[in-house]
PDB file of C-alpha atoms in Angstrom:
ATOM      1  CA  MET A   1      10.821 113.203  59.309  1.00 42.00           C
ATOM      2  CA  PHE A   2       7.845 111.069  60.265  1.00 46.00           C
ATOM      3  CA  ASP A   3       5.431 112.537  57.758  1.00 50.00           C
ATOM      4  CA  THR A   4       3.635 110.221  55.380  1.00 48.00           C
ATOM      5  CA  ILE A   5       5.494 109.401  52.207  1.00 52.00           C
ATOM      6  CA  GLN A   6       3.165 109.536  49.225  1.00 55.00           C
ATOM      7  CA  ASN A   7       5.688 108.225  46.726  1.00 65.00           C
ATOM      8  CA  TRP A   8       8.792 106.437  47.980  1.00 63.00           C
ATOM      9  CA  SER A   9      10.322 106.660  44.514  1.00 72.00           C
ATOM     10  CA  ASP A  10      10.707 110.410  45.080  1.00 77.00           C
ATOM     11  CA  LEU A  11      13.287 109.681  47.789  1.00 78.00           C
ATOM     12  CA  SER A  12      16.883 108.754  47.196  1.00 86.00           C
ATOM     13  CA  PRO A  13      17.388 105.029  47.825  1.00 88.00           C
ATOM     14  CA  ALA A  14      19.757 105.766  50.716  1.00 89.00           C
ATOM     15  CA  PHE A  15      17.265 108.093  52.419  1.00 82.00           C
ATOM     16  CA  ALA A  16      14.390 105.645  51.899  1.00 80.00           C
ATOM     17  CA  LEU A  17      16.474 102.862  53.445  1.00 84.00           C
ATOM     18  CA  ARG A  18      17.398 105.041  56.429  1.00 81.00           C
ATOM     19  CA  ARG A  19      13.692 105.742  57.028  1.00 78.00           C
ATOM     20  CA  LEU A  20      12.925 102.034  56.988  1.00 80.00           C
ATOM     21  CA  ILE A  21      15.772 101.234  59.376  1.00 83.00           C
ATOM     22  CA  PHE A  22      14.767 104.018  61.728  1.00 81.00           C
ATOM     23  CA  GLY A  23      11.218 102.648  61.756  1.00 85.00           C
ATOM     24  CA  HIS A  24      12.622  99.491  63.330  1.00 83.00           C
ATOM     25  CA  ARG A  25      14.456 101.569  65.919  1.00 88.00           C
ATOM     26  CA  ILE A  26      11.240 103.365  66.855  1.00 90.00           C
ATOM     27  CA  THR A  27       9.546 100.013  67.380  1.00 92.00           C
ATOM     28  CA  GLU A  28      12.425  98.876  69.585  1.00 94.00           C
ATOM     29  CA  MET A  29      12.372 102.101  71.639  1.00 94.00           C
ATOM     30  CA  ILE A  30       8.663 101.702  72.276  1.00 96.00           C
ATOM     31  CA  ALA A  31       9.111  98.025  73.132  1.00 96.00           C
ATOM     32  CA  VAL A  32      11.831  98.851  75.666  1.00 96.00           C
ATOM     33  CA  ALA A  33       9.652 101.554  77.219  1.00 96.00           C
ATOM     34  CA  ALA A  34       6.777  99.070  77.474  1.00 96.00           C
ATOM     35  CA  ARG A  35       8.945  96.317  79.009  1.00 95.00           C
ATOM     36  CA  LEU A  36      10.280  98.768  81.586  1.00 95.00           C
ATOM     37  CA  GLY A  37       6.799  99.986  82.496  1.00 96.00           C
ATOM     38  CA  LEU A  38       7.951 103.534  81.831  1.00 97.00           C
ATOM     39  CA  ALA A  39       4.481 104.843  80.989  1.00 96.00           C
ATOM     40  CA  ASP A  40       3.087 103.528  84.268  1.00 96.00           C
ATOM     41  CA  LEU A  41       5.771 105.384  86.218  1.00 97.00           C
ATOM     42  CA  LEU A  42       5.157 108.603  84.292  1.00 97.00           C
ATOM     43  CA  GLY A  43       1.383 108.255  84.528  1.00 94.00           C
ATOM     44  CA  ASP A  44       1.245 110.154  87.808  1.00 89.00           C
ATOM     45  CA  GLY A  45       3.402 113.020  86.598  1.00 95.00           C
ATOM     46  CA  ALA A  46       6.634 114.132  85.027  1.00 97.00           C
ATOM     47  CA  GLN A  47       9.931 112.810  86.383  1.00 98.00           C
ATOM     48  CA  THR A  48      13.624 113.197  85.661  1.00 98.00           C
ATOM     49  CA  PRO A  49      15.872 110.350  84.534  1.00 98.00           C
ATOM     50  CA  LEU A  50      17.538 110.466  87.955  1.00 97.00           C
ATOM     51  CA  GLU A  51      14.167 109.936  89.632  1.00 97.00           C
ATOM     52  CA  LEU A  52      13.167 107.156  87.240  1.00 97.00           C
ATOM     53  CA  ALA A  53      16.461 105.239  87.085  1.00 97.00           C
ATOM     54  CA  PRO A  54      16.314 103.642  90.579  1.00 97.00           C
ATOM     55  CA  GLN A  55      12.699 102.609  90.015  1.00 96.00           C
ATOM     56  CA  LEU A  56      13.688 100.885  86.776  1.00 95.00           C
ATOM     57  CA  ASN A  57      17.106  99.645  87.861  1.00 94.00           C
ATOM     58  CA  ALA A  58      18.474 101.546  84.849  1.00 95.00           C
ATOM     59  CA  ASP A  59      21.517 103.653  84.092  1.00 96.00           C
ATOM     60  CA  PRO A  60      20.411 107.327  84.265  1.00 96.00           C
ATOM     61  CA  ASP A  61      22.437 108.349  81.196  1.00 97.00           C
ATOM     62  CA  ALA A  62      21.097 105.507  79.051  1.00 96.00           C
ATOM     63  CA  LEU A  63      17.593 106.241  80.315  1.00 97.00           C
ATOM     64  CA  GLN A  64      17.955 109.905  79.388  1.00 97.00           C
ATOM     65  CA  ARG A  65      18.877 108.907  75.829  1.00 97.00           C
ATOM     66  CA  LEU A  66      15.799 106.666  75.630  1.00 97.00           C
ATOM     67  CA  LEU A  67      13.566 109.413  77.006  1.00 98.00           C
ATOM     68  CA  ARG A  68      14.885 111.961  74.496  1.00 97.00           C
ATOM     69  CA  ALA A  69      14.389 109.463  71.683  1.00 94.00           C
ATOM     70  CA  LEU A  70      10.795 108.921  72.813  1.00 96.00           C
ATOM     71  CA  VAL A  71      10.315 112.700  72.763  1.00 95.00           C
ATOM     72  CA  SER A  72      11.516 112.758  69.150  1.00 89.00           C
ATOM     73  CA  VAL A  73       8.721 110.376  68.101  1.00 88.00           C
ATOM     74  CA  GLY A  74       5.992 112.048  70.141  1.00 92.00           C
ATOM     75  CA  ALA A  75       5.520 109.475  72.926  1.00 95.00           C
ATOM     76  CA  LEU A  76       6.913 111.788  75.614  1.00 97.00           C
ATOM     77  CA  GLU A  77       7.373 115.499  76.055  1.00 97.00           C
ATOM     78  CA  ALA A  78      10.310 117.253  77.654  1.00 97.00           C
ATOM     79  CA  ARG A  79       9.392 119.604  80.450  1.00 97.00           C
ATOM     80  CA  GLU A  80      11.348 122.165  82.422  1.00 96.00           C
ATOM     81  CA  GLN A  81      13.986 121.090  84.934  1.00 96.00           C
ATOM     82  CA  GLY A  82      14.843 117.969  82.939  1.00 96.00           C
ATOM     83  CA  ARG A  83      11.510 116.248  83.499  1.00 98.00           C
ATOM     84  CA  PHE A  84       9.701 114.033  81.015  1.00 98.00           C
ATOM     85  CA  ALA A  85       5.967 113.441  80.774  1.00 98.00           C
ATOM     86  CA  LEU A  86       3.602 111.308  78.730  1.00 97.00           C
ATOM     87  CA  THR A  87       1.864 112.677  75.666  1.00 96.00           C
ATOM     88  CA  PRO A  88      -1.521 111.312  74.555  1.00 96.00           C
ATOM     89  CA  ILE A  89       0.407 108.769  72.461  1.00 95.00           C
ATOM     90  CA  GLY A  90       2.493 107.799  75.499  1.00 95.00           C
ATOM     91  CA  HIS A  91      -0.648 107.280  77.582  1.00 96.00           C
ATOM     92  CA  CYS A  92      -1.594 104.454  75.220  1.00 95.00           C
ATOM     93  CA  LEU A  93       1.352 102.496  76.650  1.00 94.00           C
ATOM     94  CA  ARG A  94      -0.210 102.385  80.114  1.00 93.00           C
TER      95      ARG A  94
END
């Protein structure tokens, strides 16, 4: 979904618009992660949303949704036992 579009006219107008709107959402997700200092907390190793939530004063369920969304754009990776870790892209947020 995040591949480079060579010719936007090849896309249906509705799909092209959805891609543009989702681009804004990606920016917002990354901005929220940066404001929370999420990358700094994950810099020392993978953690679960339940471990991160008290450190961020965040709702664990909402945090899990953010973490999964960040996985979908390559900033984080999901690990076993519900843990999340930084990818090389995520390290740039530190």
